Amino acid sequence: MDTPDIDYRLAFEHAPVGMVLSRNRTMVDCNARLCEMFGAARDALVGQSFRVLYPSVAEFERIGKRMEPILNASGRYADNRMMRRLGGLHGAFAGETFWCHVTGHALNRAAPHEAGIWTFEDLGSRRSVKAELTPREREVAAQVMQGLTSKQIGRALAISHRTVELHRAKLMRKYSANTTAELVQKLLTG
């Protein structure tokens, strides 16, 4: 069977998820879906640090440190996290936070942030953000949704399990949840 030549640039540009090529946590190129998702023109994103897409500098730094050993070990990383829209395009509101599934592949495992390929899937239509959460609460919420225990979350975030339990209790109050299962359901459905 004869297959037609594939235009990889066209495939990148029209992928159903946001895609970014990066160097040292700076966006070197991105596709139209990423621009739409974050409400920004391509020229406003290319050359920018990923920092502009995070709700806070602290989250950008913590997640960067947390993903480095995982990328060193396997070359791949994935999580669900809160991201921030820049706004201005396609009805996106500047500063609005939304749930996003992020997947990455380091091109050099020995220096994982040196160059990478990243995908971003907007989960916002399935998970609306109803409560104002602190950066740490957002991180704990993302881990709770993966079904991790307080001890596992504590190890992943490099904090004590008691601190995790305090954040989980705050999340349960903010979402009016009586059980962890109910909290997860409310986080998933908004």
XYZ file of N, CA and C in Angstrom:
570
model
N 0.844 -1.168 0.000
C 0.000 0.000 0.000
C 0.894 1.237 0.000
N 0.605 2.127 -0.883
C 1.378 3.355 -1.015
C 0.777 4.417 -0.101
N 1.582 4.952 0.828
C 1.078 5.982 1.738
C 1.580 7.335 1.286
N 0.719 8.335 1.384
C 1.148 9.675 0.978
C 2.154 10.246 1.972
N 2.978 11.162 1.490
C 3.913 11.847 2.391
C 3.119 12.638 3.420
N 3.608 12.635 4.647
C 2.934 13.361 5.725
C 3.642 14.690 5.928
N 2.862 15.739 5.985
C 3.394 17.067 6.274
C 3.367 17.225 7.797
N 4.513 17.005 8.449
C 4.566 17.028 9.906
C 4.270 18.403 10.480
N 4.621 19.452 9.785
C 4.291 20.812 10.257
C 2.779 20.995 10.294
N 2.100 20.508 9.263
C 0.644 20.606 9.204
C 0.016 19.770 10.322
N 0.566 18.580 10.577
C 0.062 17.727 11.658
C 0.234 18.417 13.013
N 1.397 19.020 13.243
C 1.663 19.763 14.485
C 0.651 20.901 14.636
N 0.467 21.650 13.586
C -0.400 22.831 13.649
C -1.863 22.474 13.910
N -2.327 21.325 13.384
C -3.749 20.967 13.494
C -4.015 19.850 14.498
N -3.068 19.561 15.361
C -3.266 18.528 16.389
C -4.456 18.912 17.277
N -5.196 17.920 17.775
C -6.371 18.218 18.602
C -6.036 18.655 20.033
N -4.757 18.663 20.386
C -4.311 19.134 21.700
C -3.294 20.243 21.487
N -3.107 21.067 22.512
C -2.065 22.087 22.442
C -0.708 21.430 22.458
N 0.193 21.893 21.606
C 1.539 21.329 21.551
C 2.563 22.445 21.604
N 3.678 22.150 22.305
C 4.761 23.114 22.454
C 6.100 22.395 22.293
N 7.008 23.027 21.595
C 8.403 22.619 21.581
C 9.110 23.595 22.503
N 9.956 23.078 23.400
C 10.566 23.955 24.400
C 12.066 23.767 24.503
N 12.720 24.807 25.011
C 14.134 24.790 25.384
C 14.236 25.536 26.713
N 14.792 24.846 27.708
C 15.000 25.463 29.026
C 13.738 26.139 29.558
N 12.623 25.417 29.436
C 11.312 25.859 29.933
C 10.830 27.144 29.264
N 11.281 27.368 28.037
C 10.831 28.491 27.219
C 10.181 27.921 25.961
N 9.069 28.504 25.537
C 8.341 28.026 24.364
C 9.055 28.478 23.090
N 9.503 27.506 22.300
C 10.195 27.768 21.044
C 9.188 27.808 19.895
N 8.160 26.975 19.979
C 7.099 26.946 18.974
C 5.862 26.360 19.634
N 4.696 26.708 19.121
C 3.442 26.171 19.637
C 2.432 26.113 18.498
N 1.381 25.330 18.700
C 0.376 25.201 17.656
C -0.852 26.061 17.955
N -1.769 26.074 16.991
C -2.975 26.907 17.088
C -3.848 26.508 18.273
N -3.953 25.201 18.561
C -4.799 24.752 19.679
C -4.284 25.298 21.008
N -2.964 25.361 21.193
C -2.424 25.919 22.431
C -2.788 27.401 22.537
N -2.648 28.127 21.441
C -2.993 29.554 21.439
C -4.459 29.755 21.809
N -5.323 28.936 21.223
C -6.754 29.012 21.515
C -7.023 28.710 22.991
N -6.388 27.655 23.502
C -6.595 27.214 24.879
C -6.214 28.302 25.889
N -5.092 28.966 25.635
C -4.599 29.963 26.582
C -5.017 31.382 26.220
N -5.727 31.538 25.093
C -6.252 32.845 24.716
C -5.169 33.847 24.361
N -4.173 33.392 23.608
C -3.058 34.275 23.255
C -2.608 34.000 21.825
N -2.112 35.027 21.181
C -1.562 34.868 19.835
C -0.231 34.131 19.928
N 0.119 33.440 18.854
C 1.370 32.672 18.815
C 2.567 33.550 19.134
N 2.624 34.744 18.559
C 3.792 35.609 18.801
C 3.854 36.124 20.236
N 2.749 36.023 20.981
C 2.763 36.399 22.401
C 3.278 35.258 23.276
N 3.316 34.027 22.733
C 3.764 32.868 23.504
C 5.186 32.433 23.156
N 5.515 32.414 21.878
C 6.842 31.969 21.458
C 7.897 32.904 22.038
N 8.898 32.310 22.663
C 9.955 33.080 23.316
C 9.681 33.359 24.786
N 8.478 33.015 25.257
C 8.105 33.229 26.657
C 8.412 31.989 27.491
N 8.692 32.208 28.749
C 8.828 31.118 29.704
C 7.455 30.490 29.928
N 7.431 29.187 30.209
C 6.175 28.537 30.579
C 5.548 29.221 31.795
N 6.325 29.952 32.545
C 5.853 30.640 33.751
C 4.566 31.417 33.491
N 4.417 32.016 32.300
C 3.232 32.844 32.012
C 1.940 32.026 31.997
N 2.050 30.704 31.896
C 0.871 29.850 31.829
C 0.459 29.284 33.190
N 1.264 29.543 34.217
C 0.987 29.026 35.564
C 0.258 30.076 36.398
N -0.582 29.629 37.340
C -1.268 30.582 38.214
C -0.319 31.373 39.120
N 0.857 30.805 39.436
C 1.794 31.518 40.305
C 3.231 31.097 39.997
N 4.176 31.946 40.372
C 5.598 31.646 40.207
C 5.963 30.424 41.052
N 5.407 30.347 42.265
C 5.713 29.225 43.164
C 5.335 27.890 42.525
N 4.166 27.826 41.868
C 3.747 26.582 41.224
C 4.671 26.238 40.055
N 5.048 27.230 39.271
C 5.979 27.022 38.166
C 7.283 26.414 38.680
N 7.813 26.983 39.755
C 9.082 26.502 40.303
C 8.951 25.120 40.932
N 7.901 24.906 41.741
C 7.725 23.616 42.418
C 7.499 22.479 41.419
N 6.634 22.714 40.441
C 6.352 21.658 39.467
C 7.596 21.372 38.634
N 8.342 22.411 38.273
C 9.589 22.215 37.526
C 10.574 21.345 38.282
N 10.712 21.586 39.582
C 11.622 20.775 40.406
C 11.098 19.352 40.568
N 9.774 19.213 40.732
C 9.187 17.893 40.940
C 9.302 17.029 39.680
N 9.177 17.631 38.507
C 9.203 16.820 37.278
C 10.623 16.427 36.851
N 11.630 17.166 37.298
C 12.996 16.918 36.842
C 13.484 15.492 37.106
N 13.382 14.942 38.343
C 13.865 13.567 38.546
C 13.046 12.531 37.774
N 11.767 12.811 37.556
C 10.926 11.885 36.791
C 11.358 11.885 35.327
N 11.613 13.068 34.791
C 12.110 13.171 33.411
C 13.494 12.544 33.284
N 14.347 12.722 34.299
C 15.677 12.087 34.296
C 15.545 10.569 34.202
N 14.610 10.015 34.960
C 14.476 8.560 35.040
C 13.832 7.950 33.800
N 12.763 8.573 33.310
C 12.000 7.940 32.228
C 11.953 8.743 30.936
N 12.272 10.025 31.023
C 12.171 10.880 29.841
C 10.770 11.406 29.608
N 9.804 10.950 30.409
C 8.402 11.365 30.239
C 7.824 11.855 31.556
N 6.825 12.741 31.430
C 6.149 13.255 32.617
C 4.708 13.571 32.237
N 3.777 13.357 33.163
C 2.375 13.717 32.935
C 1.709 14.021 34.264
N 0.815 14.986 34.261
C -0.014 15.271 35.426
C -1.211 16.114 35.016
N -2.126 16.279 35.970
C -3.236 17.218 35.829
C -2.923 18.371 36.749
N -3.111 19.578 36.255
C -2.802 20.747 37.079
C -3.656 21.919 36.639
N -3.640 22.939 37.478
C -4.316 24.189 37.141
C -3.348 25.029 36.314
N -3.876 25.618 35.253
C -3.099 26.532 34.417
C -3.880 27.843 34.348
N -3.265 28.856 33.755
C -3.872 30.190 33.723
C -3.967 30.681 32.284
N -5.170 31.128 31.910
C -5.363 31.693 30.578
C -4.809 33.111 30.544
N -4.206 33.455 29.421
C -3.701 34.815 29.257
C -4.818 35.739 28.813
N -5.791 35.194 28.093
C -6.972 35.949 27.700
C -6.760 36.787 26.462
N -7.869 37.286 25.954
C -7.805 38.168 24.805
C -8.288 37.540 23.518
N -8.068 36.242 23.331
C -8.505 35.579 22.105
C -9.588 34.550 22.408
N -10.482 34.364 21.473
C -11.483 33.299 21.511
C -12.309 33.308 22.795
N -12.585 34.469 23.346
C -13.424 34.568 24.536
C -12.769 34.145 25.827
N -11.463 33.924 25.814
C -10.764 33.523 27.037
C -10.640 34.739 27.955
N -10.824 34.521 29.228
C -10.721 35.594 30.202
C -9.333 35.601 30.818
N -8.672 36.726 30.782
C -7.315 36.847 31.337
C -7.319 36.469 32.807
N -6.376 35.625 33.190
C -6.230 35.222 34.583
C -7.104 34.065 34.998
N -8.051 33.660 34.167
C -8.928 32.539 34.491
C -8.095 31.264 34.631
N -8.340 30.494 35.684
C -7.638 29.228 35.856
C -8.516 28.095 35.346
N -7.863 27.029 34.891
C -8.600 25.871 34.383
C -7.751 24.623 34.584
N -8.412 23.470 34.650
C -7.717 22.200 34.784
C -7.144 21.806 33.437
N -5.916 21.303 33.460
C -5.214 20.957 32.230
C -4.431 19.664 32.445
N -4.497 18.767 31.461
C -3.660 17.562 31.486
C -2.410 17.894 30.675
N -1.243 17.767 31.304
C 0.027 18.123 30.677
C 0.887 16.861 30.561
N 1.427 16.643 29.371
C 2.304 15.507 29.117
C 3.551 16.022 28.425
N 4.707 15.516 28.841
C 5.945 15.964 28.220
C 6.929 14.852 27.972
N 7.817 15.114 27.035
C 8.885 14.181 26.702
C 10.177 14.982 26.585
N 11.154 14.641 27.427
C 12.462 15.300 27.381
C 13.279 14.680 26.258
N 13.887 15.504 25.440
C 14.712 14.992 24.347
C 16.080 14.547 24.847
N 16.475 15.033 26.035
C 17.733 14.634 26.654
C 17.459 14.374 28.132
N 17.367 13.102 28.528
C 17.029 12.772 29.916
C 18.055 13.297 30.907
N 19.309 13.424 30.500
C 20.355 13.916 31.412
C 20.159 15.400 31.733
N 19.537 16.137 30.849
C 19.226 17.560 31.056
C 17.779 17.754 30.617
N 16.812 17.336 31.462
C 15.421 17.227 31.038
C 14.744 18.522 30.594
N 15.181 19.660 31.091
C 14.541 20.913 30.673
C 15.202 21.509 29.437
N 16.316 20.906 28.999
C 17.069 21.436 27.860
C 16.199 21.558 26.604
N 15.463 20.506 26.262
C 14.585 20.525 25.090
C 13.489 19.494 25.301
N 12.281 19.841 24.914
C 11.179 18.907 25.115
C 10.010 19.156 24.193
N 9.125 18.181 24.189
C 7.867 18.251 23.453
C 6.762 18.096 24.492
N 5.829 19.033 24.516
C 4.781 19.059 25.536
C 3.412 19.137 24.898
N 2.450 18.434 25.497
C 1.061 18.550 25.060
C 0.214 19.034 26.225
N -0.815 19.790 25.894
C -1.729 20.366 26.879
C -3.154 20.078 26.432
N -3.926 19.453 27.326
C -5.325 19.175 27.025
C -6.181 19.928 28.027
N -7.058 20.772 27.531
C -7.941 21.575 28.369
C -9.022 20.683 28.954
N -8.987 20.504 30.268
C -10.003 19.725 30.961
C -11.076 20.631 31.546
N -10.962 21.929 31.291
C -11.862 22.919 31.877
C -13.323 22.676 31.589
N -13.645 22.135 30.417
C -15.050 21.884 30.103
C -15.615 20.767 30.965
N -14.738 19.910 31.483
C -15.183 18.816 32.348
C -15.005 19.141 33.823
N -14.080 20.053 34.139
C -13.784 20.400 35.532
C -13.744 21.907 35.657
N -14.835 22.494 36.032
C -14.807 23.936 36.219
C -14.237 24.239 37.599
N -13.630 25.383 37.714
C -13.035 25.786 38.983
C -14.050 26.673 39.689
N -14.657 26.149 40.741
C -15.704 26.905 41.433
C -15.200 27.602 42.682
N -14.196 27.047 43.335
C -13.690 27.630 44.578
C -12.331 28.278 44.314
N -12.053 29.354 45.034
C -10.724 29.974 44.972
C -9.776 29.113 45.790
N -8.734 28.633 45.148
C -7.786 27.754 45.812
C -6.413 28.395 45.853
N -5.669 28.084 46.918
C -4.288 28.538 47.008
C -3.443 27.661 46.079
N -2.223 28.089 45.760
C -1.365 27.238 44.927
C -1.179 25.834 45.506
N -0.961 25.722 46.792
C -0.743 24.411 47.406
C -2.030 23.591 47.364
N -3.190 24.232 47.579
C -4.460 23.511 47.502
C -4.674 22.962 46.095
N -4.279 23.719 45.075
C -4.403 23.231 43.696
C -3.536 21.993 43.490
N -2.312 22.015 44.033
C -1.417 20.860 43.897
C -1.973 19.645 44.633
N -2.469 19.856 45.850
C -3.049 18.751 46.620
C -4.293 18.218 45.910
N -5.130 19.109 45.393
C -6.345 18.683 44.683
C -5.994 17.802 43.488
N -4.973 18.180 42.740
C -4.564 17.383 41.579
C -4.124 15.982 42.009
N -3.440 15.886 43.132
C -2.975 14.588 43.626
C -4.142 13.764 44.194
N -5.070 14.424 44.886
C -6.251 13.741 45.431
C -7.043 13.109 44.292
N -7.164 13.821 43.174
C -7.920 13.296 42.031
C -7.262 12.059 41.435
N -5.978 11.861 41.694
C -5.291 10.663 41.209
C -5.432 9.497 42.180
N -6.141 9.748 43.301
C -6.398 8.680 44.262
C -5.279 8.415 45.241
N -4.354 9.348 45.381
C -3.222 9.142 46.285
C -3.624 9.394 47.737
N -2.964 8.705 48.653
C -3.178 8.906 50.084
C -2.432 10.165 50.522
N -2.705 10.618 51.727
C -2.012 11.799 52.255
C -0.508 11.571 52.323
N -0.088 10.369 52.708
C 1.348 10.080 52.771
C 1.974 10.112 51.381
N 1.294 9.539 50.388
C 1.810 9.552 49.012
C 1.875 10.977 48.463
N 0.847 11.763 48.753
C 0.831 13.158 48.308
C 1.962 13.928 48.978
N 2.143 13.702 50.272
C 3.220 14.357 51.004
C 4.581 14.071 50.390
N 4.817 12.798 50.038
C 6.090 12.442 49.388
C 6.218 13.131 48.028
N 5.153 13.115 47.255
C 5.198 13.716 45.912
C 5.449 15.222 45.967
N 4.875 15.887 46.981
C 4.996 17.346 47.085
C 6.087 17.782 48.061
N 6.757 16.829 48.671
C 7.824 17.108 49.646
C 7.312 17.937 50.828
N 6.135 17.532 51.339
C 5.569 18.142 52.547
C 5.087 17.000 53.447
N 4.795 17.305 54.702
C 4.356 16.253 55.621
C 2.931 15.816 55.289
N 2.607 14.571 55.663
C 1.248 14.084 55.407
C 0.228 14.860 56.249
N 0.658 15.385 57.374
C -0.259 16.191 58.198
C -0.603 17.512 57.498
N 0.366 18.090 56.836
C 0.109 19.309 56.060
C -0.855 18.997 54.917
N -0.680 17.846 54.288
C -1.594 17.411 53.225
C -3.005 17.288 53.795
N -3.122 16.684 54.973
C -4.446 16.510 55.582
C -5.110 17.853 55.874
N -4.327 18.851 56.279
C -4.889 20.196 56.501
C -5.419 20.782 55.195
N -4.643 20.649 54.111
C -5.090 21.168 52.816
C -6.312 20.400 52.308
N -6.322 19.093 52.524
C -7.471 18.278 52.116
C -8.725 18.728 52.879
N -8.579 19.004 54.173
C -9.716 19.469 54.975
C -10.233 20.814 54.459
N -9.320 21.708 54.099
C -9.735 23.006 53.536
C -10.471 22.812 52.215
N -9.964 21.901 51.384
C -10.627 21.608 50.108
C -12.030 21.065 50.341
N -12.162 20.183 51.325
C -13.472 19.593 51.613
C -14.457 20.665 52.071
N -13.971 21.628 52.875
C -14.844 22.734 53.291
C -15.231 23.601 52.096
N -14.252 23.945 51.275
C -14.517 24.826 50.130
C -15.480 24.189 49.129
N -15.432 22.869 48.999
C -16.303 22.175 48.053
C -17.511 21.520 48.729
N -17.683 21.785 50.022
C -18.798 21.219 50.798
C -18.881 19.700 50.604
N -17.754 19.039 50.752
C -17.678 17.582 50.598
C -17.525 16.944 51.964
N -18.224 15.836 52.186
C -18.149 15.130 53.459
C -17.141 13.987 53.447
N -16.816 13.485 52.262
C -15.867 12.379 52.140
C -14.866 12.705 51.028
N -13.758 11.981 51.015
C -12.774 12.174 49.950
C -13.382 11.822 48.597
N -14.191 10.763 48.554
C -14.842 10.373 47.295
C -15.743 11.504 46.774
N -16.470 12.135 47.683
C -17.337 13.251 47.295
C -16.495 14.438 46.819
N -15.365 14.684 47.482
C -14.464 15.757 47.064
C -13.955 15.496 45.650
N -13.508 14.281 45.387
C -13.007 13.931 44.052
C -14.106 14.137 43.021
N -15.314 13.689 43.327
C -16.436 13.870 42.394
C -16.675 15.343 42.103
N -16.638 16.178 43.141
C -16.879 17.607 42.948
C -15.721 18.280 42.202
N -14.498 17.822 42.452
C -13.367 18.359 41.701
C -13.460 17.974 40.226
N -13.914 16.762 39.965
C -14.013 16.274 38.587
C -15.140 16.950 37.820
N -16.251 17.207 38.496
C -17.429 17.736 37.795
C -17.636 19.223 38.016
N -16.910 19.780 38.969
C -17.086 21.201 39.252
C -18.254 21.374 40.132
